[in-house]
């Protein structure tokens, strides 16, 4: 198995990598022997896949779990002339593409340079795009996320804090997912029953509090939080925070989904701008196709091998290139999910036909149409 590592200004070097049938070209910028992760141009890693015989991606089935939702009052960032709902559970909240597009233009004009995909998504959610200081790795951005997702362990304190705020409704679409308190010991049915018995008081509090304050509630057994998000709530251009380390899974649908603590979730639900240190950008350029016996997981394992467990700290990993089209939407989600293993703030893939197909397969054809229209 041959992998070729190419560094700018150096000779080509060959070395073996066990278990991956890919041709890898790595092109990075170096200054005084050090990667300039904080530079205006992102690090660019070029991957080339060979020997392809990729099976068609399995289409995810729409989740049919009941949810309890009440009428909500949402922040103006969700307002737009488009009349396509952001999810089948949020029929009165529409895709914000027109507003996000106008904000991107404001920031591009101010910075006087092109923006990467992750920058477009991030900066289009600035609370004050006209005046916000934007410097990678230095400035703190005040952002307006589109959505909040909480797992049952952290949602308890978050909801208690929100209740103490005295507000009547959450400011943005929010959901609670009961999955973390279910311990795997014997088998699905028995473990679920045991969790319901042990955590009955917790589940009752979360469901009733969610009903009162307009937070969607996914009961125990509904599924894993990051998978529910991908199948029901994620859409290209979304900025979401979630109280779970696997929140970046949503990057497989062109979202910036970032894992946070409960206090951050409370801020956003209470209509307070969320602060994030302006992340650096690491670009990963994929070319060619994945071979028939490799998987998307091999991609992130190789990236982790290069960057190490701390190499992505303070950065967004942004995948791009023609090789992206050979990866299924769920495969892209897997790669983004595991970005947490290298310390990345989050990861993202660009919108493409694989994502459009996934949206259609999960009952969101309208979103696919709008995303295609605004895709650039």
GROMACS .gro file of C-alpha atoms in nm:
model
  376
    1UNK     CA    1   0.000   0.000   0.000
    2UNK     CA    2   0.164   0.318  -0.116
    3UNK     CA    3   0.116   0.663   0.028
    4UNK     CA    4   0.310   0.960  -0.103
    5UNK     CA    5   0.363   1.258   0.121
    6UNK     CA    6   0.442   1.581  -0.062
    7UNK     CA    7   0.545   1.898   0.119
    8UNK     CA    8   0.572   2.235  -0.051
    9UNK     CA    9   0.931   2.297  -0.163
   10UNK     CA   10   1.051   1.945  -0.086
   11UNK     CA   11   1.118   1.627  -0.279
   12UNK     CA   12   0.858   1.355  -0.299
   13UNK     CA   13   0.895   1.086  -0.033
   14UNK     CA   14   0.735   0.740  -0.031
   15UNK     CA   15   0.632   0.546   0.276
   16UNK     CA   16   0.395   0.265   0.367
   17UNK     CA   17   0.069   0.302   0.557
   18UNK     CA   18  -0.096  -0.014   0.680
   19UNK     CA   19  -0.459  -0.090   0.598
   20UNK     CA   20  -0.549   0.204   0.370
   21UNK     CA   21  -0.557   0.177  -0.008
   22UNK     CA   22  -0.524   0.545  -0.097
   23UNK     CA   23  -0.280   0.772  -0.270
   24UNK     CA   24  -0.225   1.062  -0.036
   25UNK     CA   25  -0.072   1.393  -0.127
   26UNK     CA   26  -0.022   1.639   0.155
   27UNK     CA   27   0.034   2.002   0.068
   28UNK     CA   28   0.083   2.235   0.363
   29UNK     CA   29   0.227   2.577   0.414
   30UNK     CA   30   0.538   2.598   0.627
   31UNK     CA   31   0.721   2.899   0.768
   32UNK     CA   32   1.041   2.845   0.963
   33UNK     CA   33   0.947   2.478   0.973
   34UNK     CA   34   0.611   2.536   1.146
   35UNK     CA   35   0.255   2.504   1.005
   36UNK     CA   36   0.083   2.840   0.990
   37UNK     CA   37  -0.257   2.724   1.110
   38UNK     CA   38  -0.362   3.077   1.197
   39UNK     CA   39  -0.275   3.226   0.859
   40UNK     CA   40  -0.534   3.373   0.628
   41UNK     CA   41  -0.500   3.069   0.403
   42UNK     CA   42  -0.596   2.739   0.565
   43UNK     CA   43  -0.372   2.439   0.574
   44UNK     CA   44  -0.453   2.228   0.269
   45UNK     CA   45  -0.423   1.851   0.286
   46UNK     CA   46  -0.479   1.672  -0.044
   47UNK     CA   47  -0.611   1.317  -0.042
   48UNK     CA   48  -0.648   1.102  -0.350
   49UNK     CA   49  -0.842   0.777  -0.341
   50UNK     CA   50  -0.799   0.493  -0.591
   51UNK     CA   51  -0.950   0.149  -0.672
   52UNK     CA   52  -1.313   0.252  -0.637
   53UNK     CA   53  -1.615   0.035  -0.628
   54UNK     CA   54  -1.834   0.225  -0.385
   55UNK     CA   55  -2.178   0.086  -0.309
   56UNK     CA   56  -2.472   0.321  -0.310
   57UNK     CA   57  -2.522   0.482   0.027
   58UNK     CA   58  -2.806   0.350   0.235
   59UNK     CA   59  -3.075   0.607   0.282
   60UNK     CA   60  -3.156   0.694   0.637
   61UNK     CA   61  -3.518   0.640   0.733
   62UNK     CA   62  -3.709   0.928   0.880
   63UNK     CA   63  -3.742   0.901   1.252
   64UNK     CA   64  -4.104   0.857   1.353
   65UNK     CA   65  -4.076   0.934   1.718
   66UNK     CA   66  -4.339   1.150   1.880
   67UNK     CA   67  -4.235   1.491   2.001
   68UNK     CA   68  -4.404   1.743   2.222
   69UNK     CA   69  -4.375   2.098   2.095
   70UNK     CA   70  -4.543   2.422   2.188
   71UNK     CA   71  -4.569   2.754   2.006
   72UNK     CA   72  -4.241   2.940   2.041
   73UNK     CA   73  -4.103   3.290   2.006
   74UNK     CA   74  -3.777   3.277   1.813
   75UNK     CA   75  -3.492   3.519   1.760
   76UNK     CA   76  -3.506   3.727   1.446
   77UNK     CA   77  -3.209   3.538   1.296
   78UNK     CA   78  -3.457   3.271   1.190
   79UNK     CA   79  -3.670   3.521   0.994
   80UNK     CA   80  -3.658   3.505   0.614
   81UNK     CA   81  -3.882   3.546   0.312
   82UNK     CA   82  -3.838   3.178   0.232
   83UNK     CA   83  -4.129   2.960   0.339
   84UNK     CA   84  -3.953   2.627   0.376
   85UNK     CA   85  -3.956   2.509   0.738
   86UNK     CA   86  -3.622   2.423   0.899
   87UNK     CA   87  -3.768   2.088   1.011
   88UNK     CA   88  -4.097   1.901   1.013
   89UNK     CA   89  -4.120   1.976   1.384
   90UNK     CA   90  -4.069   2.353   1.342
   91UNK     CA   91  -4.332   2.442   1.084
   92UNK     CA   92  -4.337   2.812   1.174
   93UNK     CA   93  -3.960   2.865   1.155
   94UNK     CA   94  -3.821   2.901   0.804
   95UNK     CA   95  -3.484   2.850   0.639
   96UNK     CA   96  -3.277   3.167   0.688
   97UNK     CA   97  -3.078   3.145   0.363
   98UNK     CA   98  -3.163   3.490   0.230
   99UNK     CA   99  -3.065   3.661   0.552
  100UNK     CA  100  -2.749   3.453   0.589
  101UNK     CA  101  -2.648   3.535   0.232
  102UNK     CA  102  -2.681   3.908   0.293
  103UNK     CA  103  -2.471   3.881   0.608
  104UNK     CA  104  -2.199   3.694   0.423
  105UNK     CA  105  -2.173   3.981   0.176
  106UNK     CA  106  -2.137   4.230   0.461
  107UNK     CA  107  -1.846   4.038   0.615
  108UNK     CA  108  -1.677   3.971   0.279
  109UNK     CA  109  -1.683   4.340   0.200
  110UNK     CA  110  -1.537   4.428   0.539
  111UNK     CA  111  -1.258   4.169   0.524
  112UNK     CA  112  -1.196   4.229   0.153
  113UNK     CA  113  -1.119   3.865   0.081
  114UNK     CA  114  -1.299   3.543  -0.014
  115UNK     CA  115  -1.438   3.329   0.266
  116UNK     CA  116  -1.410   2.955   0.314
  117UNK     CA  117  -1.727   2.750   0.363
  118UNK     CA  118  -1.687   2.731   0.740
  119UNK     CA  119  -1.628   3.106   0.756
  120UNK     CA  120  -1.942   3.172   0.553
  121UNK     CA  121  -2.155   2.965   0.788
  122UNK     CA  122  -1.993   3.105   1.102
  123UNK     CA  123  -1.978   3.472   1.006
  124UNK     CA  124  -2.331   3.472   0.864
  125UNK     CA  125  -2.448   3.405   1.220
  126UNK     CA  126  -2.266   3.700   1.377
  127UNK     CA  127  -2.478   3.905   1.613
  128UNK     CA  128  -2.331   4.224   1.466
  129UNK     CA  129  -2.176   4.152   1.125
  130UNK     CA  130  -2.117   4.523   1.062
  131UNK     CA  131  -1.887   4.578   1.358
  132UNK     CA  132  -1.770   4.239   1.488
  133UNK     CA  133  -1.391   4.207   1.501
  134UNK     CA  134  -1.287   3.900   1.303
  135UNK     CA  135  -0.935   3.765   1.348
  136UNK     CA  136  -0.864   3.394   1.351
  137UNK     CA  137  -0.741   3.263   1.681
  138UNK     CA  138  -0.768   3.604   1.847
  139UNK     CA  139  -1.109   3.770   1.849
  140UNK     CA  140  -1.415   3.636   2.028
  141UNK     CA  141  -1.719   3.610   1.804
  142UNK     CA  142  -2.068   3.686   1.931
  143UNK     CA  143  -2.293   3.443   1.747
  144UNK     CA  144  -2.661   3.363   1.706
  145UNK     CA  145  -2.695   2.984   1.661
  146UNK     CA  146  -3.005   2.849   1.487
  147UNK     CA  147  -3.064   2.559   1.725
  148UNK     CA  148  -2.979   2.401   2.060
  149UNK     CA  149  -2.973   2.026   2.133
  150UNK     CA  150  -2.926   1.878   2.481
  151UNK     CA  151  -2.878   1.524   2.605
  152UNK     CA  152  -3.059   1.416   2.920
  153UNK     CA  153  -2.760   1.428   3.157
  154UNK     CA  154  -2.671   1.793   3.091
  155UNK     CA  155  -3.025   1.908   3.011
  156UNK     CA  156  -3.129   1.879   3.375
  157UNK     CA  157  -2.915   2.166   3.502
  158UNK     CA  158  -2.961   2.362   3.181
  159UNK     CA  159  -3.339   2.355   3.216
  160UNK     CA  160  -3.318   2.446   3.586
  161UNK     CA  161  -3.103   2.746   3.495
  162UNK     CA  162  -3.340   2.848   3.218
  163UNK     CA  163  -3.638   2.824   3.453
  164UNK     CA  164  -3.460   3.051   3.699
  165UNK     CA  165  -3.423   3.314   3.426
  166UNK     CA  166  -3.795   3.381   3.440
  167UNK     CA  167  -3.836   3.363   3.062
  168UNK     CA  168  -4.152   3.206   2.926
  169UNK     CA  169  -4.016   3.040   2.612
  170UNK     CA  170  -3.682   2.948   2.462
  171UNK     CA  171  -3.555   3.197   2.204
  172UNK     CA  172  -3.442   2.940   1.944
  173UNK     CA  173  -3.562   2.591   1.848
  174UNK     CA  174  -3.432   2.354   2.116
  175UNK     CA  175  -3.461   1.984   2.190
  176UNK     CA  176  -3.390   1.736   2.470
  177UNK     CA  177  -3.276   1.383   2.384
  178UNK     CA  178  -3.294   1.103   2.641
  179UNK     CA  179  -3.008   0.871   2.552
  180UNK     CA  180  -2.712   0.923   2.787
  181UNK     CA  181  -2.879   0.788   3.100
  182UNK     CA  182  -2.949   0.451   2.939
  183UNK     CA  183  -2.675   0.207   3.043
  184UNK     CA  184  -2.592  -0.084   2.813
  185UNK     CA  185  -2.578  -0.393   3.036
  186UNK     CA  186  -2.803  -0.674   2.916
  187UNK     CA  187  -2.993  -0.586   2.601
  188UNK     CA  188  -3.192  -0.305   2.443
  189UNK     CA  189  -3.537  -0.385   2.583
  190UNK     CA  190  -3.422  -0.466   2.936
  191UNK     CA  191  -3.175  -0.178   2.953
  192UNK     CA  192  -3.439   0.069   2.838
  193UNK     CA  193  -3.688  -0.055   3.097
  194UNK     CA  194  -3.425  -0.032   3.369
  195UNK     CA  195  -3.332   0.324   3.268
  196UNK     CA  196  -3.698   0.431   3.271
  197UNK     CA  197  -3.738   0.294   3.623
  198UNK     CA  198  -3.419   0.448   3.762
  199UNK     CA  199  -3.457   0.785   3.590
  200UNK     CA  200  -3.834   0.821   3.598
  201UNK     CA  201  -3.820   1.146   3.794
  202UNK     CA  202  -3.558   1.295   3.561
  203UNK     CA  203  -3.755   1.206   3.249
  204UNK     CA  204  -4.075   1.347   3.394
  205UNK     CA  205  -3.903   1.674   3.481
  206UNK     CA  206  -3.744   1.709   3.138
  207UNK     CA  207  -4.065   1.628   2.951
  208UNK     CA  208  -4.285   1.863   3.153
  209UNK     CA  209  -4.028   2.143   3.155
  210UNK     CA  210  -3.983   2.101   2.781
  211UNK     CA  211  -4.357   2.120   2.725
  212UNK     CA  212  -4.386   2.436   2.933
  213UNK     CA  213  -4.094   2.624   2.778
  214UNK     CA  214  -4.126   2.508   2.418
  215UNK     CA  215  -3.844   2.255   2.407
  216UNK     CA  216  -3.889   1.940   2.199
  217UNK     CA  217  -3.863   1.617   2.398
  218UNK     CA  218  -3.736   1.290   2.256
  219UNK     CA  219  -3.826   1.018   2.504
  220UNK     CA  220  -3.595   0.731   2.609
  221UNK     CA  221  -3.557   0.482   2.327
  222UNK     CA  222  -3.605   0.740   2.052
  223UNK     CA  223  -3.244   0.720   1.942
  224UNK     CA  224  -2.899   0.871   1.982
  225UNK     CA  225  -2.890   1.251   1.992
  226UNK     CA  226  -2.642   1.311   1.709
  227UNK     CA  227  -2.822   1.068   1.477
  228UNK     CA  228  -3.162   1.223   1.548
  229UNK     CA  229  -3.014   1.562   1.466
  230UNK     CA  230  -2.877   1.437   1.133
  231UNK     CA  231  -3.203   1.269   1.033
  232UNK     CA  232  -3.440   1.545   1.141
  233UNK     CA  233  -3.283   1.883   1.216
  234UNK     CA  234  -2.952   1.931   1.035
  235UNK     CA  235  -2.952   2.132   0.713
  236UNK     CA  236  -2.678   2.299   0.505
  237UNK     CA  237  -2.574   2.630   0.656
  238UNK     CA  238  -2.706   2.554   1.004
  239UNK     CA  239  -2.515   2.675   1.310
  240UNK     CA  240  -2.608   2.457   1.605
  241UNK     CA  241  -2.469   2.398   1.952
  242UNK     CA  242  -2.523   2.075   2.141
  243UNK     CA  243  -2.431   1.949   2.486
  244UNK     CA  244  -2.269   1.636   2.347
  245UNK     CA  245  -1.918   1.573   2.218
  246UNK     CA  246  -2.053   1.406   1.903
  247UNK     CA  247  -2.250   1.714   1.798
  248UNK     CA  248  -2.008   1.777   1.502
  249UNK     CA  249  -2.173   1.474   1.337
  250UNK     CA  250  -2.404   1.727   1.169
  251UNK     CA  251  -2.116   1.850   0.954
  252UNK     CA  252  -2.204   1.562   0.722
  253UNK     CA  253  -2.499   1.774   0.609
  254UNK     CA  254  -2.305   2.096   0.564
  255UNK     CA  255  -2.369   2.232   0.913
  256UNK     CA  256  -2.143   2.381   1.176
  257UNK     CA  257  -2.247   2.182   1.482
  258UNK     CA  258  -2.039   2.250   1.791
  259UNK     CA  259  -2.029   2.067   2.123
  260UNK     CA  260  -2.068   2.291   2.428
  261UNK     CA  261  -2.153   2.283   2.797
  262UNK     CA  262  -2.494   2.335   2.952
  263UNK     CA  263  -2.426   2.699   3.041
  264UNK     CA  264  -2.371   2.787   2.674
  265UNK     CA  265  -2.699   2.617   2.585
  266UNK     CA  266  -2.880   2.826   2.846
  267UNK     CA  267  -2.735   3.148   2.703
  268UNK     CA  268  -2.861   3.073   2.354
  269UNK     CA  269  -3.203   2.961   2.476
  270UNK     CA  270  -3.224   3.286   2.673
  271UNK     CA  271  -3.149   3.495   2.362
  272UNK     CA  272  -2.795   3.587   2.473
  273UNK     CA  273  -2.527   3.591   2.199
  274UNK     CA  274  -2.298   3.290   2.225
  275UNK     CA  275  -1.925   3.363   2.238
  276UNK     CA  276  -1.669   3.155   2.052
  277UNK     CA  277  -1.302   3.229   1.995
  278UNK     CA  278  -1.266   3.279   1.621
  279UNK     CA  279  -1.140   2.939   1.504
  280UNK     CA  280  -0.856   2.872   1.264
  281UNK     CA  281  -0.933   2.672   0.950
  282UNK     CA  282  -0.764   2.350   0.838
  283UNK     CA  283  -0.855   2.251   0.483
  284UNK     CA  284  -0.855   1.887   0.371
  285UNK     CA  285  -0.872   1.852  -0.007
  286UNK     CA  286  -1.012   1.516  -0.124
  287UNK     CA  287  -0.962   1.403  -0.484
  288UNK     CA  288  -1.038   1.081  -0.668
  289UNK     CA  289  -1.260   0.816  -0.508
  290UNK     CA  290  -1.262   0.587  -0.206
  291UNK     CA  291  -1.159   0.228  -0.282
  292UNK     CA  292  -1.409  -0.052  -0.239
  293UNK     CA  293  -1.248  -0.188   0.075
  294UNK     CA  294  -1.180   0.137   0.254
  295UNK     CA  295  -1.435   0.342   0.447
  296UNK     CA  296  -1.489   0.707   0.545
  297UNK     CA  297  -1.348   0.620   0.886
  298UNK     CA  298  -1.011   0.557   0.721
  299UNK     CA  299  -1.006   0.921   0.609
  300UNK     CA  300  -1.041   1.063   0.959
  301UNK     CA  301  -0.801   0.805   1.099
  302UNK     CA  302  -0.536   0.926   0.855
  303UNK     CA  303  -0.612   1.291   0.936
  304UNK     CA  304  -0.579   1.204   1.305
  305UNK     CA  305  -0.248   1.032   1.233
  306UNK     CA  306  -0.119   1.352   1.072
  307UNK     CA  307  -0.259   1.610   1.313
  308UNK     CA  308  -0.245   1.396   1.633
  309UNK     CA  309  -0.498   1.421   1.915
  310UNK     CA  310  -0.439   1.793   1.967
  311UNK     CA  311  -0.373   1.905   1.611
  312UNK     CA  312  -0.725   2.029   1.550
  313UNK     CA  313  -0.757   2.230   1.871
  314UNK     CA  314  -0.908   2.571   1.809
  315UNK     CA  315  -0.976   2.494   1.443
  316UNK     CA  316  -1.254   2.389   1.209
  317UNK     CA  317  -1.164   2.101   0.976
  318UNK     CA  318  -1.306   2.184   0.634
  319UNK     CA  319  -1.322   1.908   0.371
  320UNK     CA  320  -1.347   1.994   0.002
  321UNK     CA  321  -1.258   1.869  -0.345
  322UNK     CA  322  -1.404   1.623  -0.596
  323UNK     CA  323  -1.326   1.329  -0.369
  324UNK     CA  324  -1.607   1.443  -0.141
  325UNK     CA  325  -1.862   1.316  -0.395
  326UNK     CA  326  -1.753   0.955  -0.343
  327UNK     CA  327  -1.851   0.964   0.024
  328UNK     CA  328  -2.209   0.910   0.141
  329UNK     CA  329  -2.379   1.168   0.359
  330UNK     CA  330  -2.361   0.938   0.660
  331UNK     CA  331  -1.996   0.871   0.578
  332UNK     CA  332  -1.925   1.243   0.584
  333UNK     CA  333  -2.107   1.260   0.918
  334UNK     CA  334  -1.879   0.986   1.052
  335UNK     CA  335  -1.569   1.182   0.951
  336UNK     CA  336  -1.702   1.499   1.115
  337UNK     CA  337  -1.808   1.307   1.424
  338UNK     CA  338  -1.459   1.176   1.482
  339UNK     CA  339  -1.306   1.520   1.435
  340UNK     CA  340  -1.359   1.555   1.808
  341UNK     CA  341  -1.085   1.295   1.854
  342UNK     CA  342  -0.827   1.544   1.725
  343UNK     CA  343  -0.960   1.832   1.932
  344UNK     CA  344  -1.129   2.016   1.644
  345UNK     CA  345  -1.394   2.276   1.724
  346UNK     CA  346  -1.604   2.106   1.456
  347UNK     CA  347  -1.580   1.978   1.097
  348UNK     CA  348  -1.780   2.044   0.783
  349UNK     CA  349  -1.836   1.918   0.427
  350UNK     CA  350  -1.974   2.128   0.138
  351UNK     CA  351  -2.328   2.072   0.015
  352UNK     CA  352  -2.348   1.828  -0.276
  353UNK     CA  353  -2.582   1.578  -0.443
  354UNK     CA  354  -2.518   1.315  -0.175
  355UNK     CA  355  -2.655   1.554   0.086
  356UNK     CA  356  -2.949   1.647  -0.136
  357UNK     CA  357  -3.035   1.278  -0.177
  358UNK     CA  358  -3.014   1.224   0.198
  359UNK     CA  359  -3.244   1.519   0.266
  360UNK     CA  360  -3.497   1.383   0.017
  361UNK     CA  361  -3.474   1.034   0.168
  362UNK     CA  362  -3.549   1.173   0.512
  363UNK     CA  363  -3.855   1.369   0.400
  364UNK     CA  364  -3.687   1.708   0.351
  365UNK     CA  365  -3.698   1.761  -0.024
  366UNK     CA  366  -3.792   2.126   0.024
  367UNK     CA  367  -3.472   2.192   0.214
  368UNK     CA  368  -3.270   2.015  -0.057
  369UNK     CA  369  -3.426   2.241  -0.320
  370UNK     CA  370  -3.354   2.558  -0.126
  371UNK     CA  371  -3.000   2.450  -0.041
  372UNK     CA  372  -2.933   2.382  -0.409
  373UNK     CA  373  -3.069   2.725  -0.500
  374UNK     CA  374  -2.847   2.910  -0.252
  375UNK     CA  375  -2.543   2.683  -0.289
  376UNK     CA  376  -2.228   2.873  -0.384
   0.00000   0.00000   0.00000
